[in-house]
Every structure is written in C-alpha cells, then in structure tokens.
Amino acid sequence: MNLISQKLLTNPVIKDLIDNGDYSNAAKQLLESQKISWKLLESNYEAIENVQIKSFWFDGFKIKVQFNPERIKSTAAEVDAKSVAERACFLCVENLPEEQKGIILLDKFLLLCNPYPIFPQHFTISSLEHQPQRIEENFNEMLVISKLLSPGYTLVYNGPECGASAPDHFHFQVGTKIFMPVEDDVQQMKNDFGNVIIDDEKRILSLIDDGIRRIILIESSDQSEINKIFKKIFKGYKKIALNPVEPMLNIICNYENEFGWNVIIFLREKHRPKYFYSKEPERILVSPAAIDLGGILITPREKDFIGINKDLVGEIFNEVSLNKKTFTLLEENLKEEFI
C-alpha cells in the first residue's frame, strides 16, 4: 500500500471534491494538475487539439476517422501470450511513469490520466492488483464507476482478445461523455435497426444490426436488473462463442441521473481485420476496439487516414463484428430466455 500511496495525487481541491462525492470534477482536476507536472501528457494533449478528423454518414448514424499518430503503439501492440509474458506490465503500480499520479476508486482501482489521449479528456482505470482482463466478475464495478464519474464521463471496456492492449491487467478506459457518435446515435439505431426483446418499467433490452455492427443495448435505472440481464447475455454468448477465455466483446457504459444506465455491447468475430495483416501498400493499420466501434476509428498513419473511405470502414467493421448467423442464433436464444 505504501507504493500505491506514493502514486496518489493529493491536493486540497481534489480531496474536497472526493469528500463530496464529486469524482467527475476530481478527475478533471487530476488531468489539469498532471498536464502541469507531466510533460509527455501536456505535449500529447496539445497535439490532439489539432488532430485531423473526417466523417462518414451511414444510414442514420455517423462514423468519424481520427488521424492520431500517438496511438501507434496501442494500435500495433503485440498482445499474444508470448509477447505479453515477455514485457513488464505497464499498468502495475511499480511500472507506472514517475510523473503519473492517480485517484483511488472503490478501494480497488486507480484512476490515471491516459498519456496517449483520443478523447478531450481521457483516463485509464486500472486494478490495483495484477489480474486478467475479465468483465464477468467486474461488470457491476463498471456500473458503479460509470455512475460515480457521471455526468462528465463514459466508461469503456475492451475484451482481452479484441482491443485490450493489456490483456493481463484488468482495466477500463474513461472518456468525455457523448464524444463517441454511438452515444448520440444509439436510440435512433434502435428504432431503425433494433429488435426489442424486453421493454417494461424496469429495463429495455434490444439487439441491433445496423449493417456494419452487431450490438446489444441494455437500458435501465435498476442496477440489479442490469446485472441480471448481463449475466444471462454473457452466459448465452459464451456458450455460442465457444471461447474458454471470454467471448469477444467491447462495452460502452454511461449513466444519466434522469434515465439510468446505457450499456452498449459490441459483439465480435475477430480481433483485427485482414487489412491489418496485409502487405504494403494494401495494409491499413487499424485495430478496432470499443472507441473505434463507438464511432471514432483511429488511424495512427497518415496514409491510412487519407486512403480510408466509407466502403472500407463498413467492410472493416463488418469483418470484425459477430457474423449475422451467430447473432441471429444468440437473438433467438435470448428471446427464449427472456420472453
């Protein structure tokens, strides 16, 4: 705990905010303080102020492409078991940069500024213990923390085989709320492409196929109900996916006082598209995870940013998303479970 205490940023403003339960503004203060004391963080935040973005409109929703060179390390990360085992865990407290400080959450997580931001405000929440990236036993904490950090932020989870650059150390990402287009678009997507399985006073469960992504949407202000639904979904998906580690998924979770939680689950078929492994010049260095599928596709190379178009975005998302046949099977199973 002594090592952990050395990594905590304590000042009167942050302490007062935390004492009053205002973790959203405490996170903002942490970021402002770290920009002053951590040169790399300051430099990379200055860089994203001028980041290049282009947008593509699909049928009722938008996908943005962001040219972000600083994300090259994450996008191209080797996450196979051998590579992970041979490197030091960059989320373990003893391996954090000297300048990096954080805030304790729920006595088991550390809120840290992400030095390679995508969002206007971007954080990582890492477990104090070195444990594998698994959502099943940590899903409730995702709900709790998303409420704790509202109204300013949205939580993101990437599965160990579909986007997590540290599959050996449990963590969430946190970003500015409503920055990802899907947060604004999901209700229209539900209306246009959704199949509502449950809709009562406690919860709404919808399955959405927008043509390029396969999505499950859970809406409720009742935490226990969301947990129950997620457990059933996870169990059914795991059985169909036949994955001994964890069925491939990415999650975006936010909380609004008036409405409760929105949990957006992207179901996955593959970690990376064929273009990631292609030879130059056909190669496109993209590795879709929750933020990308949420509508901010990251391209760390300028040539890929310039060359990518709407058709390629749709092809890439379709390839890495769960195939339509399995999605339909899961939908049928969930109908039997809930109806």
Coordinates of C-alpha atoms in Angstrom, one line a residue:
M1 CA 0.0 0.0 0.0
N2 CA 3.0 2.3 0.6
L3 CA 3.9 2.1 -3.1
I4 CA 0.3 2.9 -4.0
S5 CA 0.1 5.9 -1.7
Q6 CA 3.2 7.3 -3.4
K7 CA 1.2 7.3 -6.7
L8 CA -1.8 9.2 -5.3
L9 CA -2.3 12.9 -6.2
T10 CA -3.5 14.6 -3.1
N11 CA -4.3 18.3 -3.0
P12 CA -7.0 20.2 -1.1
V13 CA -9.2 20.8 -4.2
I14 CA -9.3 17.1 -5.2
K15 CA -9.7 16.0 -1.6
D16 CA -12.7 18.3 -1.1
L17 CA -14.3 17.1 -4.4
I18 CA -13.9 13.4 -3.4
D19 CA -15.2 14.0 0.1
N20 CA -18.3 15.5 -1.5
G21 CA -18.6 12.5 -3.9
D22 CA -17.8 14.7 -7.0
Y23 CA -15.5 12.3 -8.8
S24 CA -16.3 13.8 -12.2
N25 CA -14.7 17.1 -11.3
A26 CA -12.0 15.4 -9.2
A27 CA -11.0 13.6 -12.5
K28 CA -10.9 16.9 -14.3
Q29 CA -8.7 18.4 -11.6
L30 CA -6.4 15.4 -11.8
L31 CA -6.0 15.9 -15.5
E32 CA -5.2 19.7 -15.2
S33 CA -2.7 19.0 -12.5
Q34 CA -1.0 16.2 -14.4
K35 CA -0.7 18.4 -17.5
I36 CA 1.4 20.8 -15.5
S37 CA 3.7 18.2 -13.9
W38 CA 3.9 15.6 -16.8
K39 CA 5.5 17.0 -20.0
L40 CA 4.5 14.0 -22.1
L41 CA 0.9 14.3 -21.1
E42 CA 0.9 18.0 -21.8
S43 CA 2.5 17.6 -25.2
N44 CA 0.1 14.9 -26.3
Y45 CA -3.0 16.9 -25.3
E46 CA -1.7 19.8 -27.2
A47 CA -1.3 17.5 -30.2
I48 CA -5.0 16.3 -30.1
E49 CA -6.2 19.9 -30.2
N50 CA -5.2 19.9 -33.9
V51 CA -6.0 16.3 -34.7
Q52 CA -7.4 15.6 -38.2
I53 CA -10.9 14.1 -38.4
K54 CA -13.2 13.1 -41.3
S55 CA -16.7 11.8 -41.1
F56 CA -18.8 9.3 -43.0
W57 CA -22.6 9.1 -42.8
F58 CA -24.2 5.7 -42.9
D59 CA -28.0 5.1 -42.8
G60 CA -28.9 7.1 -39.7
F61 CA -25.5 7.1 -37.9
K62 CA -22.1 8.6 -38.2
I63 CA -18.5 7.1 -38.1
K64 CA -15.6 9.5 -37.6
V65 CA -12.0 8.7 -38.5
Q66 CA -9.3 10.3 -36.4
F67 CA -5.7 10.6 -37.5
N68 CA -3.8 10.2 -34.2
P69 CA -0.1 9.3 -34.6
E70 CA 0.5 8.9 -30.9
R71 CA -1.8 5.9 -30.8
I72 CA 0.5 3.8 -33.0
K73 CA 1.9 1.9 -30.0
S74 CA -1.6 0.8 -28.9
T75 CA -2.9 0.1 -32.4
A76 CA 0.0 -2.1 -33.3
A77 CA 0.5 -3.7 -29.9
E78 CA 1.5 -7.4 -29.8
V79 CA -1.0 -9.0 -27.4
D80 CA -0.3 -12.6 -28.0
A81 CA 0.5 -14.6 -24.8
K82 CA 4.3 -14.8 -25.5
S83 CA 4.7 -11.1 -26.1
V84 CA 2.6 -10.2 -23.1
A85 CA 4.6 -12.6 -20.9
E86 CA 7.9 -11.1 -22.0
R87 CA 7.2 -7.5 -21.2
A88 CA 6.7 -5.7 -17.9
C89 CA 3.1 -4.9 -17.2
F90 CA 2.7 -1.1 -17.8
L91 CA -0.4 -0.9 -15.6
C92 CA 1.1 -2.3 -12.5
V93 CA 1.8 0.4 -10.0
E94 CA 5.5 -0.3 -9.7
N95 CA 5.9 0.2 -13.5
L96 CA 4.0 3.5 -13.9
P97 CA 5.9 6.5 -15.1
E98 CA 7.4 8.5 -12.2
E99 CA 5.2 11.6 -13.1
Q100 CA 2.0 9.6 -13.3
K101 CA -0.3 10.1 -10.3
G102 CA -3.9 9.0 -9.7
I103 CA -7.0 8.8 -7.6
I104 CA -8.3 5.7 -5.7
L105 CA -11.7 4.4 -6.7
L106 CA -13.7 1.8 -4.7
D107 CA -10.5 0.9 -2.8
K108 CA -9.5 -1.4 -5.7
F109 CA -8.9 0.8 -8.7
L110 CA -6.6 3.6 -9.7
L111 CA -7.9 6.4 -11.9
L112 CA -5.0 7.6 -14.1
C113 CA -4.6 10.1 -17.0
N114 CA -4.0 8.3 -20.3
P115 CA -0.9 9.9 -21.8
Y116 CA -2.0 9.0 -25.3
P117 CA -5.5 10.5 -25.5
I118 CA -8.2 10.1 -28.0
F119 CA -10.9 11.9 -26.0
P120 CA -10.7 15.6 -25.0
Q121 CA -10.3 14.1 -21.5
H122 CA -9.0 10.5 -21.4
F123 CA -8.3 8.3 -18.4
T124 CA -7.4 4.7 -17.6
I125 CA -8.9 2.9 -14.5
S126 CA -6.6 0.0 -13.6
S127 CA -7.0 -2.6 -10.9
L128 CA -4.6 -2.2 -8.0
E129 CA -4.0 -6.0 -8.3
H130 CA -2.4 -7.6 -11.3
Q131 CA -5.3 -9.8 -12.6
P132 CA -6.5 -10.7 -16.1
Q133 CA -8.8 -8.6 -18.2
R134 CA -12.2 -10.2 -17.5
I135 CA -15.6 -8.4 -17.4
E136 CA -17.8 -11.1 -15.9
E137 CA -16.6 -10.5 -12.3
N138 CA -16.1 -6.8 -12.8
F139 CA -19.3 -5.8 -14.6
N140 CA -21.0 -4.4 -11.5
E141 CA -18.0 -2.2 -10.8
M142 CA -18.3 -0.8 -14.3
L143 CA -21.9 0.3 -13.5
V144 CA -20.8 1.7 -10.1
I145 CA -17.9 3.7 -11.5
S146 CA -19.9 5.0 -14.5
K147 CA -22.4 6.5 -12.1
L148 CA -19.6 7.8 -9.9
L149 CA -18.0 9.6 -12.8
S150 CA -21.2 11.0 -14.3
P151 CA -22.2 13.4 -15.6
G152 CA -18.8 14.1 -17.3
Y153 CA -17.6 10.7 -18.5
T154 CA -18.3 7.4 -20.2
L155 CA -16.7 4.1 -19.4
V156 CA -15.2 1.7 -22.0
Y157 CA -14.2 -2.0 -21.7
N158 CA -12.2 -3.9 -24.2
G159 CA -12.0 -7.7 -24.1
P160 CA -8.7 -9.5 -23.7
E161 CA -8.8 -10.7 -27.3
C162 CA -10.4 -7.7 -29.1
G163 CA -8.8 -4.5 -28.2
A164 CA -7.2 -4.5 -24.7
S165 CA -3.5 -3.6 -25.1
A166 CA -3.0 -5.0 -21.5
P167 CA -5.0 -8.3 -21.5
D168 CA -3.1 -9.4 -18.4
H169 CA -4.1 -6.5 -16.2
F170 CA -7.8 -5.6 -15.6
H171 CA -8.7 -2.0 -16.6
F172 CA -11.3 0.3 -18.1
Q173 CA -10.9 3.4 -20.1
V174 CA -12.8 6.6 -19.4
G175 CA -13.5 9.4 -21.8
T176 CA -15.5 12.6 -22.3
K177 CA -19.3 11.7 -22.5
I178 CA -21.0 11.9 -25.9
F179 CA -17.7 12.2 -27.7
M180 CA -18.3 8.8 -29.4
P181 CA -21.1 9.2 -32.0
V182 CA -22.8 6.0 -31.0
E183 CA -23.8 7.5 -27.7
D184 CA -25.9 10.0 -29.6
D185 CA -27.0 7.7 -32.4
V186 CA -27.9 4.5 -30.5
Q187 CA -31.6 5.4 -29.8
Q188 CA -32.2 6.1 -33.5
M189 CA -30.3 3.0 -34.4
K190 CA -32.6 1.0 -32.0
N191 CA -35.6 2.5 -33.7
D192 CA -34.3 1.9 -37.2
F193 CA -32.5 -1.5 -36.9
G194 CA -33.4 -2.8 -33.4
N195 CA -35.3 -5.8 -32.2
V196 CA -36.6 -5.0 -28.7
I197 CA -36.8 -8.2 -26.6
I198 CA -37.7 -6.6 -23.3
D199 CA -39.5 -3.3 -22.7
D200 CA -41.1 -2.8 -19.3
E201 CA -40.9 -0.3 -16.4
K202 CA -37.6 -1.7 -15.2
R203 CA -35.5 -2.4 -18.2
I204 CA -35.2 -2.4 -22.0
L205 CA -33.2 -5.0 -23.9
S206 CA -32.6 -4.5 -27.7
L207 CA -30.5 -6.3 -30.3
I208 CA -29.3 -4.0 -33.1
D209 CA -27.8 -4.9 -36.5
D210 CA -27.0 -1.6 -38.3
G211 CA -25.5 -3.3 -41.3
I212 CA -21.8 -3.0 -40.1
R213 CA -22.0 -3.8 -36.4
R214 CA -23.9 -6.3 -34.2
I215 CA -24.9 -4.6 -30.9
I216 CA -26.8 -5.4 -27.7
L217 CA -28.3 -2.4 -25.8
I218 CA -29.3 -2.6 -22.2
E219 CA -31.2 0.4 -20.6
S220 CA -32.3 0.6 -17.0
S221 CA -32.1 2.7 -13.9
D222 CA -32.1 -0.5 -11.8
Q223 CA -28.5 -1.7 -11.2
S224 CA -29.6 -5.2 -10.1
E225 CA -31.7 -5.7 -13.2
I226 CA -28.8 -4.7 -15.5
N227 CA -26.6 -7.2 -13.7
K228 CA -29.1 -10.0 -14.1
I229 CA -29.6 -9.3 -17.8
F230 CA -25.8 -9.1 -18.4
K231 CA -25.2 -12.4 -16.7
K232 CA -27.7 -14.1 -18.9
I233 CA -26.4 -12.5 -22.0
F234 CA -22.8 -13.3 -21.1
K235 CA -23.7 -17.0 -20.3
G236 CA -25.6 -17.4 -23.6
Y237 CA -22.9 -15.7 -25.7
K238 CA -20.1 -17.6 -24.1
K239 CA -21.9 -20.9 -24.9
I240 CA -22.3 -19.9 -28.5
A241 CA -18.9 -18.4 -29.0
L242 CA -17.1 -21.5 -27.5
N243 CA -14.3 -19.3 -26.1
P244 CA -12.6 -20.6 -23.0
V245 CA -11.2 -17.1 -22.0
E246 CA -14.1 -14.7 -22.6
P247 CA -16.5 -14.3 -25.6
M248 CA -15.2 -11.4 -27.7
L249 CA -16.9 -8.1 -26.8
N250 CA -16.4 -4.4 -26.2
I251 CA -18.6 -2.3 -24.0
I252 CA -19.5 1.4 -23.7
C253 CA -21.3 2.3 -20.5
N254 CA -22.7 5.7 -19.3
Y255 CA -25.1 6.9 -16.7
E256 CA -27.6 9.8 -16.7
N257 CA -29.4 10.8 -13.5
E258 CA -32.8 11.0 -15.2
F259 CA -32.6 7.8 -17.2
G260 CA -30.1 5.5 -15.6
W261 CA -27.6 3.4 -17.5
N262 CA -27.0 2.8 -21.2
V263 CA -24.8 -0.3 -21.8
I264 CA -23.8 -0.8 -25.4
I265 CA -22.2 -4.2 -26.1
F266 CA -20.4 -4.7 -29.4
L267 CA -20.2 -8.5 -30.3
R268 CA -17.1 -9.5 -32.1
E269 CA -15.9 -12.1 -34.6
K270 CA -12.3 -11.1 -35.0
H271 CA -9.6 -9.0 -33.2
R272 CA -8.2 -7.3 -36.3
P273 CA -9.3 -7.1 -40.0
K274 CA -7.4 -8.7 -42.9
Y275 CA -6.0 -5.2 -43.9
F276 CA -4.0 -5.1 -40.6
Y277 CA -2.0 -8.1 -41.8
S278 CA -1.8 -7.2 -45.5
K279 CA 1.5 -6.3 -47.2
E280 CA 2.2 -2.7 -48.1
P281 CA 0.8 -0.7 -49.8
E282 CA -2.5 -2.5 -49.2
R283 CA -2.0 -2.6 -45.4
I284 CA -4.3 -0.4 -43.3
L285 CA -3.1 -0.1 -39.7
V286 CA -6.4 -0.2 -37.8
S287 CA -7.3 -2.4 -34.8
P288 CA -10.9 -1.7 -33.9
A289 CA -11.9 -1.7 -30.2
A290 CA -14.7 -0.1 -28.3
I291 CA -13.9 3.5 -29.1
D292 CA -13.5 2.7 -32.8
L293 CA -16.8 0.7 -32.9
G294 CA -18.3 3.6 -31.0
G295 CA -17.7 5.8 -34.0
I296 CA -14.1 7.1 -33.6
L297 CA -11.9 4.9 -35.8
I298 CA -8.3 5.6 -35.0
T299 CA -5.7 5.7 -37.8
P300 CA -2.2 6.3 -36.5
R301 CA -0.7 6.6 -40.0
E302 CA -1.5 9.5 -42.3
K303 CA -1.6 7.4 -45.5
D304 CA -4.3 5.2 -43.9
F305 CA -6.3 8.3 -42.8
I306 CA -6.1 9.8 -46.3
G307 CA -6.9 6.5 -48.1
I308 CA -9.8 5.2 -46.0
N309 CA -13.3 5.7 -47.2
K310 CA -16.8 4.8 -46.3
D311 CA -16.8 1.4 -48.0
L312 CA -13.6 0.4 -46.3
V313 CA -14.9 1.5 -42.9
G314 CA -18.1 -0.6 -43.4
E315 CA -16.0 -3.6 -44.6
I316 CA -13.6 -3.4 -41.6
F317 CA -16.4 -3.1 -39.0
N318 CA -18.4 -5.9 -40.7
E319 CA -15.4 -8.2 -40.7
V320 CA -14.5 -7.8 -37.0
S321 CA -18.2 -7.8 -35.8
L322 CA -20.0 -11.0 -34.9
N323 CA -21.4 -12.7 -38.1
K324 CA -25.1 -12.3 -38.8
K325 CA -25.9 -16.1 -38.5
T326 CA -24.4 -16.3 -34.9
F327 CA -26.1 -13.0 -34.0
T328 CA -29.4 -14.4 -35.1
L329 CA -28.9 -17.5 -33.1
L330 CA -28.0 -15.5 -30.0
E331 CA -31.1 -13.4 -30.5
E332 CA -33.3 -16.5 -30.7
N333 CA -31.7 -17.9 -27.5
L334 CA -32.2 -14.6 -25.6
K335 CA -35.9 -14.5 -26.7
E336 CA -36.4 -17.9 -25.2
E337 CA -34.6 -16.8 -22.0
F338 CA -36.5 -13.5 -21.5
I339 CA -39.9 -13.9 -23.2

